[in-house]
């Protein structure tokens, strides 16, 4: 029986950025007919068996419209409820409150005034992707103008101490497929690098990695806690990427949990990862 899988992109990058290229033949070999389509196109998403968010890089500026579209698609993975929760970084505060090791995070909603950490710090929009709107400030700097510009665009600002391990070690991204660990890669420091030629995201430097045990342990706790907050099983997450940094004490901290459209680093890992992804899609439909 042939089934259809749609990989969802955006108008500017209709077939993604290349990271998912190996996923297409893997899905095909497991019986899917595969197509790419931008989320805001006239494509008929309602008849597909699996509609997989992969490269919807432009949602941040149009999140209400994007979430309404997600809710209109019956077979969206990850689900619209997961996407709603995960596309606002306020979830970091929920995970902090659940007792997880998360980069200290404070939220400044439009109308309230910020207070800044005494160390170097980062100000970024709570809804954002591809590092857009994120800026680093030196300790003592007045970032009020940046907060005000995020507020003027309707964003809540998110303030975190700058984690300087990003400059030396980068971020460690652990990828889970169907709730099960698949592979990991590192990502270099982003703030200070330049936008990709598409202008949609900062060009990233990725390399394969074998995660140490303390990083895997935190990633597992993050997935359990996120699934509990969402009221779902881990296995219901087709994909999850857990981005970790090391704090000043050397212990891993969660920087971001990506459940909406993360780059999964297929080009940085073993060719089996694309097949594990395709198998996880089959599991979602079973
Ligand atoms: N608290 C922080 N300390 C150090 N670097 C940060 C911090 N927050 C963000 N960054 C840098 O900015 C990039 C983008 O921020 P992130 O929170 O991952 O948002 P997104 O990837 O959704 O744009 C990160 O990959 C990292 O390089
Ligand atoms: Mg990130």
PDB file of C-alpha atoms and ligand atoms in Angstrom:
ATOM      1  CA  UNK A   1       0.000   0.000   0.000  1.00  0.00           C
ATOM      2  CA  UNK A   2       1.466   3.348  -1.006  1.00  0.00           C
ATOM      3  CA  UNK A   3       1.216   6.191   1.436  1.00  0.00           C
ATOM      4  CA  UNK A   4       2.007   9.837   1.017  1.00  0.00           C
ATOM      5  CA  UNK A   5       4.420  11.865   3.104  1.00  0.00           C
ATOM      6  CA  UNK A   6       4.711  15.614   2.662  1.00  0.00           C
ATOM      7  CA  UNK A   7       7.820  17.406   3.854  1.00  0.00           C
ATOM      8  CA  UNK A   8       6.730  20.924   4.711  1.00  0.00           C
ATOM      9  CA  UNK A   9       8.928  23.885   3.811  1.00  0.00           C
ATOM     10  CA  UNK A  10       8.576  27.622   3.233  1.00  0.00           C
ATOM     11  CA  UNK A  11       8.246  29.581  -0.023  1.00  0.00           C
ATOM     12  CA  UNK A  12      11.853  30.819   0.066  1.00  0.00           C
ATOM     13  CA  UNK A  13      13.326  27.300   0.439  1.00  0.00           C
ATOM     14  CA  UNK A  14      10.680  25.022  -1.122  1.00  0.00           C
ATOM     15  CA  UNK A  15      12.786  21.851  -0.826  1.00  0.00           C
ATOM     16  CA  UNK A  16      14.517  22.732   2.418  1.00  0.00           C
ATOM     17  CA  UNK A  17      18.201  23.479   2.877  1.00  0.00           C
ATOM     18  CA  UNK A  18      19.549  20.055   1.843  1.00  0.00           C
ATOM     19  CA  UNK A  19      19.626  18.507   5.322  1.00  0.00           C
ATOM     20  CA  UNK A  20      16.633  16.286   4.538  1.00  0.00           C
ATOM     21  CA  UNK A  21      17.823  15.108   1.126  1.00  0.00           C
ATOM     22  CA  UNK A  22      18.638  11.614   2.442  1.00  0.00           C
ATOM     23  CA  UNK A  23      15.224  11.357   4.095  1.00  0.00           C
ATOM     24  CA  UNK A  24      13.407  11.353   0.744  1.00  0.00           C
ATOM     25  CA  UNK A  25      14.877   8.066  -0.591  1.00  0.00           C
ATOM     26  CA  UNK A  26      14.602   6.480   2.877  1.00  0.00           C
ATOM     27  CA  UNK A  27      10.869   7.265   3.027  1.00  0.00           C
ATOM     28  CA  UNK A  28      10.443   6.115  -0.572  1.00  0.00           C
ATOM     29  CA  UNK A  29      12.082   2.779   0.213  1.00  0.00           C
ATOM     30  CA  UNK A  30       9.594   2.275   3.067  1.00  0.00           C
ATOM     31  CA  UNK A  31       6.642   2.696   0.727  1.00  0.00           C
ATOM     32  CA  UNK A  32       5.932   6.419   0.826  1.00  0.00           C
ATOM     33  CA  UNK A  33       5.488   8.703  -2.095  1.00  0.00           C
ATOM     34  CA  UNK A  34       7.205  11.895  -0.977  1.00  0.00           C
ATOM     35  CA  UNK A  35       6.655  15.503  -1.916  1.00  0.00           C
ATOM     36  CA  UNK A  36       7.858  18.864  -0.627  1.00  0.00           C
ATOM     37  CA  UNK A  37       5.373  21.719  -0.228  1.00  0.00           C
ATOM     38  CA  UNK A  38       5.565  25.169   1.418  1.00  0.00           C
ATOM     39  CA  UNK A  39       3.092  25.420   4.330  1.00  0.00           C
ATOM     40  CA  UNK A  40       1.402  28.537   2.930  1.00  0.00           C
ATOM     41  CA  UNK A  41       0.931  27.142  -0.581  1.00  0.00           C
ATOM     42  CA  UNK A  42      -2.264  25.840  -2.191  1.00  0.00           C
ATOM     43  CA  UNK A  43      -1.115  22.219  -1.726  1.00  0.00           C
ATOM     44  CA  UNK A  44      -3.839  19.883  -0.407  1.00  0.00           C
ATOM     45  CA  UNK A  45      -2.325  18.764   2.904  1.00  0.00           C
ATOM     46  CA  UNK A  46      -5.530  17.153   4.164  1.00  0.00           C
ATOM     47  CA  UNK A  47      -5.190  13.984   2.078  1.00  0.00           C
ATOM     48  CA  UNK A  48      -1.573  13.142   3.014  1.00  0.00           C
ATOM     49  CA  UNK A  49      -0.857  10.325   5.460  1.00  0.00           C
ATOM     50  CA  UNK A  50       1.972  12.208   7.143  1.00  0.00           C
ATOM     51  CA  UNK A  51       2.628  15.950   6.961  1.00  0.00           C
ATOM     52  CA  UNK A  52       6.083  16.513   8.406  1.00  0.00           C
ATOM     53  CA  UNK A  53       7.290  19.995   9.395  1.00  0.00           C
ATOM     54  CA  UNK A  54      10.852  20.280   8.154  1.00  0.00           C
ATOM     55  CA  UNK A  55      11.844  23.726   6.875  1.00  0.00           C
ATOM     56  CA  UNK A  56       9.138  26.228   7.822  1.00  0.00           C
ATOM     57  CA  UNK A  57      11.777  28.837   8.624  1.00  0.00           C
ATOM     58  CA  UNK A  58       9.475  31.826   8.135  1.00  0.00           C
ATOM     59  CA  UNK A  59       6.821  31.090  10.782  1.00  0.00           C
ATOM     60  CA  UNK A  60       8.196  33.355  13.507  1.00  0.00           C
ATOM     61  CA  UNK A  61       6.860  36.587  12.016  1.00  0.00           C
ATOM     62  CA  UNK A  62       3.471  34.980  11.288  1.00  0.00           C
ATOM     63  CA  UNK A  63       3.040  32.556  14.166  1.00  0.00           C
ATOM     64  CA  UNK A  64      -0.754  32.917  14.661  1.00  0.00           C
ATOM     65  CA  UNK A  65      -1.339  32.219  10.956  1.00  0.00           C
ATOM     66  CA  UNK A  66       1.135  29.342  11.054  1.00  0.00           C
ATOM     67  CA  UNK A  67      -0.489  27.750  14.123  1.00  0.00           C
ATOM     68  CA  UNK A  68      -3.939  28.073  12.550  1.00  0.00           C
ATOM     69  CA  UNK A  69      -2.581  26.266   9.495  1.00  0.00           C
ATOM     70  CA  UNK A  70      -1.024  23.558  11.739  1.00  0.00           C
ATOM     71  CA  UNK A  71      -4.380  23.016  13.414  1.00  0.00           C
ATOM     72  CA  UNK A  72      -6.059  22.614  10.010  1.00  0.00           C
ATOM     73  CA  UNK A  73      -3.786  19.697   9.019  1.00  0.00           C
ATOM     74  CA  UNK A  74      -5.081  16.367  10.373  1.00  0.00           C
ATOM     75  CA  UNK A  75      -1.898  14.329  10.064  1.00  0.00           C
ATOM     76  CA  UNK A  76       0.701  16.872  11.135  1.00  0.00           C
ATOM     77  CA  UNK A  77       3.836  15.576  12.904  1.00  0.00           C
ATOM     78  CA  UNK A  78       4.900  16.800  15.326  1.00  0.00           C
ATOM     79  CA  UNK A  79       1.316  17.685  16.264  1.00  0.00           C
ATOM     80  CA  UNK A  80      -0.144  21.185  16.299  1.00  0.00           C
ATOM     81  CA  UNK A  81      -0.344  21.122  20.115  1.00  0.00           C
ATOM     82  CA  UNK A  82       3.363  20.277  20.296  1.00  0.00           C
ATOM     83  CA  UNK A  83       4.180  23.023  17.787  1.00  0.00           C
ATOM     84  CA  UNK A  84       2.116  25.607  19.703  1.00  0.00           C
ATOM     85  CA  UNK A  85       3.906  24.811  22.972  1.00  0.00           C
ATOM     86  CA  UNK A  86       7.370  24.584  21.451  1.00  0.00           C
ATOM     87  CA  UNK A  87       7.412  27.660  19.189  1.00  0.00           C
ATOM     88  CA  UNK A  88       7.377  30.018  22.176  1.00  0.00           C
ATOM     89  CA  UNK A  89      10.577  29.703  24.236  1.00  0.00           C
ATOM     90  CA  UNK A  90       8.513  30.406  27.372  1.00  0.00           C
ATOM     91  CA  UNK A  91       8.466  26.600  27.653  1.00  0.00           C
ATOM     92  CA  UNK A  92      12.030  26.952  29.022  1.00  0.00           C
ATOM     93  CA  UNK A  93      10.576  28.522  32.168  1.00  0.00           C
ATOM     94  CA  UNK A  94       8.123  25.600  32.497  1.00  0.00           C
ATOM     95  CA  UNK A  95      11.038  23.166  32.257  1.00  0.00           C
ATOM     96  CA  UNK A  96      13.037  25.242  34.797  1.00  0.00           C
ATOM     97  CA  UNK A  97      10.036  25.132  37.145  1.00  0.00           C
ATOM     98  CA  UNK A  98       9.873  21.350  36.630  1.00  0.00           C
ATOM     99  CA  UNK A  99      13.369  21.193  38.152  1.00  0.00           C
ATOM    100  CA  UNK A 100      15.448  20.663  35.017  1.00  0.00           C
ATOM    101  CA  UNK A 101      18.899  22.107  34.406  1.00  0.00           C
ATOM    102  CA  UNK A 102      18.023  24.944  31.995  1.00  0.00           C
ATOM    103  CA  UNK A 103      19.983  28.099  31.128  1.00  0.00           C
ATOM    104  CA  UNK A 104      18.570  30.719  33.560  1.00  0.00           C
ATOM    105  CA  UNK A 105      15.789  32.442  31.643  1.00  0.00           C
ATOM    106  CA  UNK A 106      13.613  35.425  32.389  1.00  0.00           C
ATOM    107  CA  UNK A 107      10.733  36.684  30.274  1.00  0.00           C
ATOM    108  CA  UNK A 108       9.892  40.350  29.742  1.00  0.00           C
ATOM    109  CA  UNK A 109       6.445  40.795  28.206  1.00  0.00           C
ATOM    110  CA  UNK A 110       5.509  43.994  26.348  1.00  0.00           C
ATOM    111  CA  UNK A 111       4.591  46.585  28.973  1.00  0.00           C
ATOM    112  CA  UNK A 112       7.020  45.370  31.639  1.00  0.00           C
ATOM    113  CA  UNK A 113      10.559  46.653  32.135  1.00  0.00           C
ATOM    114  CA  UNK A 114      13.640  44.464  31.997  1.00  0.00           C
ATOM    115  CA  UNK A 115      16.390  43.972  34.529  1.00  0.00           C
ATOM    116  CA  UNK A 116      19.648  42.664  33.114  1.00  0.00           C
ATOM    117  CA  UNK A 117      22.052  40.061  34.553  1.00  0.00           C
ATOM    118  CA  UNK A 118      25.354  41.289  35.994  1.00  0.00           C
ATOM    119  CA  UNK A 119      27.291  39.040  33.560  1.00  0.00           C
ATOM    120  CA  UNK A 120      27.321  39.176  29.747  1.00  0.00           C
ATOM    121  CA  UNK A 121      23.835  38.336  28.549  1.00  0.00           C
ATOM    122  CA  UNK A 122      21.635  37.518  25.565  1.00  0.00           C
ATOM    123  CA  UNK A 123      18.347  39.150  24.623  1.00  0.00           C
ATOM    124  CA  UNK A 124      16.195  37.293  22.109  1.00  0.00           C
ATOM    125  CA  UNK A 125      12.545  37.059  21.115  1.00  0.00           C
ATOM    126  CA  UNK A 126      10.552  34.310  22.838  1.00  0.00           C
ATOM    127  CA  UNK A 127       9.226  33.425  19.385  1.00  0.00           C
ATOM    128  CA  UNK A 128      12.075  33.155  16.919  1.00  0.00           C
ATOM    129  CA  UNK A 129      14.203  30.762  14.957  1.00  0.00           C
ATOM    130  CA  UNK A 130      17.484  30.818  13.093  1.00  0.00           C
ATOM    131  CA  UNK A 131      19.015  33.204  15.681  1.00  0.00           C
ATOM    132  CA  UNK A 132      17.007  36.136  14.312  1.00  0.00           C
ATOM    133  CA  UNK A 133      16.545  38.976  16.797  1.00  0.00           C
ATOM    134  CA  UNK A 134      19.085  37.417  19.186  1.00  0.00           C
ATOM    135  CA  UNK A 135      21.839  39.747  20.409  1.00  0.00           C
ATOM    136  CA  UNK A 136      24.671  39.502  22.900  1.00  0.00           C
ATOM    137  CA  UNK A 137      25.449  42.301  25.363  1.00  0.00           C
ATOM    138  CA  UNK A 138      28.418  42.943  27.659  1.00  0.00           C
ATOM    139  CA  UNK A 139      27.797  43.015  31.406  1.00  0.00           C
ATOM    140  CA  UNK A 140      26.476  46.417  32.466  1.00  0.00           C
ATOM    141  CA  UNK A 141      25.263  47.266  28.950  1.00  0.00           C
ATOM    142  CA  UNK A 142      21.845  48.842  28.581  1.00  0.00           C
ATOM    143  CA  UNK A 143      19.837  46.565  26.291  1.00  0.00           C
ATOM    144  CA  UNK A 144      16.568  48.454  26.798  1.00  0.00           C
ATOM    145  CA  UNK A 145      16.479  49.601  23.173  1.00  0.00           C
ATOM    146  CA  UNK A 146      16.732  46.000  21.927  1.00  0.00           C
ATOM    147  CA  UNK A 147      14.009  44.881  24.341  1.00  0.00           C
ATOM    148  CA  UNK A 148      11.852  47.813  23.179  1.00  0.00           C
ATOM    149  CA  UNK A 149      12.349  46.875  19.527  1.00  0.00           C
ATOM    150  CA  UNK A 150      11.279  43.273  20.255  1.00  0.00           C
ATOM    151  CA  UNK A 151       8.247  44.593  22.165  1.00  0.00           C
ATOM    152  CA  UNK A 152       7.404  46.899  19.250  1.00  0.00           C
ATOM    153  CA  UNK A 153       7.242  43.801  17.016  1.00  0.00           C
ATOM    154  CA  UNK A 154       4.855  42.215  19.523  1.00  0.00           C
ATOM    155  CA  UNK A 155       7.441  39.810  20.983  1.00  0.00           C
ATOM    156  CA  UNK A 156       8.081  38.906  24.588  1.00  0.00           C
ATOM    157  CA  UNK A 157      11.807  39.311  25.241  1.00  0.00           C
ATOM    158  CA  UNK A 158      13.779  36.494  26.769  1.00  0.00           C
ATOM    159  CA  UNK A 159      16.923  37.298  28.760  1.00  0.00           C
ATOM    160  CA  UNK A 160      19.632  34.782  29.618  1.00  0.00           C
ATOM    161  CA  UNK A 161      23.183  35.043  30.931  1.00  0.00           C
ATOM    162  CA  UNK A 162      25.596  34.462  28.041  1.00  0.00           C
ATOM    163  CA  UNK A 163      27.021  30.945  28.295  1.00  0.00           C
ATOM    164  CA  UNK A 164      30.643  31.455  27.265  1.00  0.00           C
ATOM    165  CA  UNK A 165      31.193  27.719  26.739  1.00  0.00           C
ATOM    166  CA  UNK A 166      29.364  28.302  23.428  1.00  0.00           C
ATOM    167  CA  UNK A 167      32.485  30.138  22.163  1.00  0.00           C
ATOM    168  CA  UNK A 168      34.816  27.242  22.990  1.00  0.00           C
ATOM    169  CA  UNK A 169      32.691  24.078  22.800  1.00  0.00           C
ATOM    170  CA  UNK A 170      29.631  25.267  20.885  1.00  0.00           C
ATOM    171  CA  UNK A 171      26.256  23.652  21.461  1.00  0.00           C
ATOM    172  CA  UNK A 172      25.670  19.917  21.566  1.00  0.00           C
ATOM    173  CA  UNK A 173      22.496  18.848  19.746  1.00  0.00           C
ATOM    174  CA  UNK A 174      21.072  15.404  20.590  1.00  0.00           C
ATOM    175  CA  UNK A 175      18.561  14.077  18.090  1.00  0.00           C
ATOM    176  CA  UNK A 176      15.743  11.727  19.114  1.00  0.00           C
ATOM    177  CA  UNK A 177      13.573   9.948  16.544  1.00  0.00           C
ATOM    178  CA  UNK A 178      10.296   8.474  17.771  1.00  0.00           C
ATOM    179  CA  UNK A 179      11.473   9.238  21.324  1.00  0.00           C
ATOM    180  CA  UNK A 180      14.644   7.154  20.964  1.00  0.00           C
ATOM    181  CA  UNK A 181      18.201   8.555  20.847  1.00  0.00           C
ATOM    182  CA  UNK A 182      19.562   8.578  17.288  1.00  0.00           C
ATOM    183  CA  UNK A 183      22.671  10.771  16.922  1.00  0.00           C
ATOM    184  CA  UNK A 184      24.328  14.007  17.965  1.00  0.00           C
ATOM    185  CA  UNK A 185      26.263  16.892  16.511  1.00  0.00           C
ATOM    186  CA  UNK A 186      27.921  20.083  17.674  1.00  0.00           C
ATOM    187  CA  UNK A 187      27.092  23.564  16.476  1.00  0.00           C
ATOM    188  CA  UNK A 188      29.509  26.502  16.684  1.00  0.00           C
ATOM    189  CA  UNK A 189      28.782  29.893  18.297  1.00  0.00           C
ATOM    190  CA  UNK A 190      26.120  31.796  16.366  1.00  0.00           C
ATOM    191  CA  UNK A 191      25.981  35.344  17.685  1.00  0.00           C
ATOM    192  CA  UNK A 192      28.479  37.267  15.585  1.00  0.00           C
ATOM    193  CA  UNK A 193      28.179  35.017  12.515  1.00  0.00           C
ATOM    194  CA  UNK A 194      26.459  36.139   9.345  1.00  0.00           C
ATOM    195  CA  UNK A 195      23.057  35.428   7.854  1.00  0.00           C
ATOM    196  CA  UNK A 196      22.830  32.688   5.234  1.00  0.00           C
ATOM    197  CA  UNK A 197      22.453  33.925   1.654  1.00  0.00           C
ATOM    198  CA  UNK A 198      18.702  33.227   1.870  1.00  0.00           C
ATOM    199  CA  UNK A 199      18.600  35.723   4.781  1.00  0.00           C
ATOM    200  CA  UNK A 200      16.440  33.291   6.750  1.00  0.00           C
ATOM    201  CA  UNK A 201      18.922  31.876   9.224  1.00  0.00           C
ATOM    202  CA  UNK A 202      22.504  32.222  10.383  1.00  0.00           C
ATOM    203  CA  UNK A 203      24.875  29.891   8.552  1.00  0.00           C
ATOM    204  CA  UNK A 204      25.754  27.102  10.970  1.00  0.00           C
ATOM    205  CA  UNK A 205      28.922  25.113  11.506  1.00  0.00           C
ATOM    206  CA  UNK A 206      27.934  21.546  12.357  1.00  0.00           C
ATOM    207  CA  UNK A 207      30.119  18.516  13.155  1.00  0.00           C
ATOM    208  CA  UNK A 208      29.295  14.975  14.300  1.00  0.00           C
ATOM    209  CA  UNK A 209      29.681  14.267  18.020  1.00  0.00           C
ATOM    210  CA  UNK A 210      29.483  11.414  20.537  1.00  0.00           C
ATOM    211  CA  UNK A 211      27.646  12.832  23.516  1.00  0.00           C
ATOM    212  CA  UNK A 212      29.032  12.250  27.014  1.00  0.00           C
ATOM    213  CA  UNK A 213      26.776  10.421  29.477  1.00  0.00           C
ATOM    214  CA  UNK A 214      25.812  13.519  31.486  1.00  0.00           C
ATOM    215  CA  UNK A 215      24.521  15.174  28.293  1.00  0.00           C
ATOM    216  CA  UNK A 216      22.449  12.142  27.311  1.00  0.00           C
ATOM    217  CA  UNK A 217      21.064  11.907  30.851  1.00  0.00           C
ATOM    218  CA  UNK A 218      19.878  15.541  30.757  1.00  0.00           C
ATOM    219  CA  UNK A 219      18.416  15.134  27.260  1.00  0.00           C
ATOM    220  CA  UNK A 220      16.450  12.081  28.460  1.00  0.00           C
ATOM    221  CA  UNK A 221      15.117  14.063  31.459  1.00  0.00           C
ATOM    222  CA  UNK A 222      14.139  16.938  29.149  1.00  0.00           C
ATOM    223  CA  UNK A 223      12.191  14.607  26.837  1.00  0.00           C
ATOM    224  CA  UNK A 224      10.396  12.952  29.756  1.00  0.00           C
ATOM    225  CA  UNK A 225       9.489  16.328  31.297  1.00  0.00           C
ATOM    226  CA  UNK A 226       8.358  17.857  27.987  1.00  0.00           C
ATOM    227  CA  UNK A 227       6.190  14.828  27.182  1.00  0.00           C
ATOM    228  CA  UNK A 228       4.635  14.981  30.660  1.00  0.00           C
ATOM    229  CA  UNK A 229       3.873  18.715  30.270  1.00  0.00           C
ATOM    230  CA  UNK A 230       2.338  17.994  26.856  1.00  0.00           C
ATOM    231  CA  UNK A 231       0.408  14.951  28.074  1.00  0.00           C
ATOM    232  CA  UNK A 232       1.865  12.692  25.381  1.00  0.00           C
ATOM    233  CA  UNK A 233       4.194   9.716  25.151  1.00  0.00           C
ATOM    234  CA  UNK A 234       7.779  10.325  24.067  1.00  0.00           C
ATOM    235  CA  UNK A 235       7.185   7.971  21.148  1.00  0.00           C
ATOM    236  CA  UNK A 236       4.589  10.410  19.808  1.00  0.00           C
ATOM    237  CA  UNK A 237       7.396  12.850  19.017  1.00  0.00           C
ATOM    238  CA  UNK A 238       8.569  11.988  15.517  1.00  0.00           C
ATOM    239  CA  UNK A 239      11.657  14.081  16.179  1.00  0.00           C
ATOM    240  CA  UNK A 240      13.148  16.103  18.973  1.00  0.00           C
ATOM    241  CA  UNK A 241      16.455  17.953  19.139  1.00  0.00           C
ATOM    242  CA  UNK A 242      17.842  18.818  22.538  1.00  0.00           C
ATOM    243  CA  UNK A 243      20.392  21.653  22.407  1.00  0.00           C
ATOM    244  CA  UNK A 244      22.758  21.742  25.381  1.00  0.00           C
ATOM    245  CA  UNK A 245      25.552  24.028  26.514  1.00  0.00           C
ATOM    246  CA  UNK A 246      27.863  23.732  29.522  1.00  0.00           C
ATOM    247  CA  UNK A 247      27.418  26.177  32.401  1.00  0.00           C
ATOM    248  CA  UNK A 248      30.309  27.834  34.268  1.00  0.00           C
ATOM    249  CA  UNK A 249      30.495  24.762  36.540  1.00  0.00           C
ATOM    250  CA  UNK A 250      30.917  22.479  33.519  1.00  0.00           C
ATOM    251  CA  UNK A 251      27.518  20.827  33.900  1.00  0.00           C
ATOM    252  CA  UNK A 252      25.149  20.585  30.914  1.00  0.00           C
ATOM    253  CA  UNK A 253      22.252  23.026  30.644  1.00  0.00           C
ATOM    254  CA  UNK A 254      19.328  23.052  28.228  1.00  0.00           C
ATOM    255  CA  UNK A 255      19.496  25.985  25.784  1.00  0.00           C
ATOM    256  CA  UNK A 256      16.657  24.942  23.510  1.00  0.00           C
ATOM    257  CA  UNK A 257      14.349  21.988  22.827  1.00  0.00           C
ATOM    258  CA  UNK A 258      13.376  21.905  19.161  1.00  0.00           C
ATOM    259  CA  UNK A 259      10.155  20.064  18.329  1.00  0.00           C
ATOM    260  CA  UNK A 260       8.884  22.110  15.414  1.00  0.00           C
ATOM    261  CA  UNK A 261      11.277  22.080  12.454  1.00  0.00           C
ATOM    262  CA  UNK A 262      14.834  21.545  13.586  1.00  0.00           C
ATOM    263  CA  UNK A 263      17.787  20.866  11.380  1.00  0.00           C
ATOM    264  CA  UNK A 264      18.492  17.258  12.348  1.00  0.00           C
ATOM    265  CA  UNK A 265      22.071  17.047  11.086  1.00  0.00           C
ATOM    266  CA  UNK A 266      21.499  14.138   8.677  1.00  0.00           C
ATOM    267  CA  UNK A 267      24.540  15.273   6.694  1.00  0.00           C
ATOM    268  CA  UNK A 268      26.669  15.105   9.846  1.00  0.00           C
ATOM    269  CA  UNK A 269      25.831  11.560  10.860  1.00  0.00           C
ATOM    270  CA  UNK A 270      25.675   7.950   9.721  1.00  0.00           C
ATOM    271  CA  UNK A 271      23.516   7.160   6.679  1.00  0.00           C
ATOM    272  CA  UNK A 272      21.340   4.953   8.900  1.00  0.00           C
ATOM    273  CA  UNK A 273      19.834   8.023  10.567  1.00  0.00           C
ATOM    274  CA  UNK A 274      17.636   8.844   7.563  1.00  0.00           C
ATOM    275  CA  UNK A 275      16.257   5.292   7.654  1.00  0.00           C
ATOM    276  CA  UNK A 276      15.626   5.569  11.407  1.00  0.00           C
ATOM    277  CA  UNK A 277      13.676   8.733  10.630  1.00  0.00           C
ATOM    278  CA  UNK A 278      11.630   6.976   7.935  1.00  0.00           C
ATOM    279  CA  UNK A 279      10.990   4.075  10.317  1.00  0.00           C
ATOM    280  CA  UNK A 280       9.839   6.548  12.989  1.00  0.00           C
ATOM    281  CA  UNK A 281       7.369   8.015  10.460  1.00  0.00           C
ATOM    282  CA  UNK A 282       5.982   4.496   9.912  1.00  0.00           C
ATOM    283  CA  UNK A 283       5.691   4.116  13.705  1.00  0.00           C
ATOM    284  CA  UNK A 284       3.614   7.330  13.904  1.00  0.00           C
ATOM    285  CA  UNK A 285       1.145   5.863  11.411  1.00  0.00           C
ATOM    286  CA  UNK A 286       0.984   2.398  12.964  1.00  0.00           C
TER     287      UNK A 286
HETATM  288  N1  LIG B   1      22.289  32.207  26.686  1.00  0.00           N
HETATM  289  C1  LIG B   1      23.080  32.066  25.617  1.00  0.00           C
HETATM  290  N2  LIG B   1      24.429  31.948  25.762  1.00  0.00           N
HETATM  291  C2  LIG B   1      25.240  31.817  24.691  1.00  0.00           C
HETATM  292  N3  LIG B   1      24.821  31.815  23.409  1.00  0.00           N
HETATM  293  C3  LIG B   1      23.495  31.936  23.199  1.00  0.00           C
HETATM  294  C4  LIG B   1      22.552  32.051  24.269  1.00  0.00           C
HETATM  295  N4  LIG B   1      21.321  32.153  23.746  1.00  0.00           N
HETATM  296  C5  LIG B   1      21.469  32.090  22.412  1.00  0.00           C
HETATM  297  N5  LIG B   1      22.770  31.959  22.074  1.00  0.00           N
HETATM  298  C6  LIG B   1      23.335  31.848  20.721  1.00  0.00           C
HETATM  299  O1  LIG B   1      22.323  32.274  19.818  1.00  0.00           O
HETATM  300  C7  LIG B   1      21.886  31.183  18.999  1.00  0.00           C
HETATM  301  C8  LIG B   1      20.367  31.242  18.788  1.00  0.00           C
HETATM  302  O2  LIG B   1      19.678  31.147  20.011  1.00  0.00           O
HETATM  303  P1  LIG B   1      18.632  29.988  20.318  1.00  0.00           P
HETATM  304  O3  LIG B   1      18.156  30.169  21.702  1.00  0.00           O
HETATM  305  O4  LIG B   1      19.229  28.669  19.989  1.00  0.00           O
HETATM  306  O5  LIG B   1      17.422  30.341  19.343  1.00  0.00           O
HETATM  307  P2  LIG B   1      17.043  29.885  17.855  1.00  0.00           P
HETATM  308  O6  LIG B   1      17.967  28.768  17.450  1.00  0.00           O
HETATM  309  O7  LIG B   1      15.633  29.407  17.994  1.00  0.00           O
HETATM  310  O8  LIG B   1      17.156  31.124  17.048  1.00  0.00           O
HETATM  311  C9  LIG B   1      22.363  29.943  19.711  1.00  0.00           C
HETATM  312  O9  LIG B   1      22.594  28.916  18.768  1.00  0.00           O
HETATM  313  C10 LIG B   1      23.647  30.408  20.395  1.00  0.00           C
HETATM  314  O10 LIG B   1      24.760  30.391  19.501  1.00  0.00           O
HETATM  315 MG1  LIG B   2      18.872  27.252  18.534  1.00  0.00          MG
END
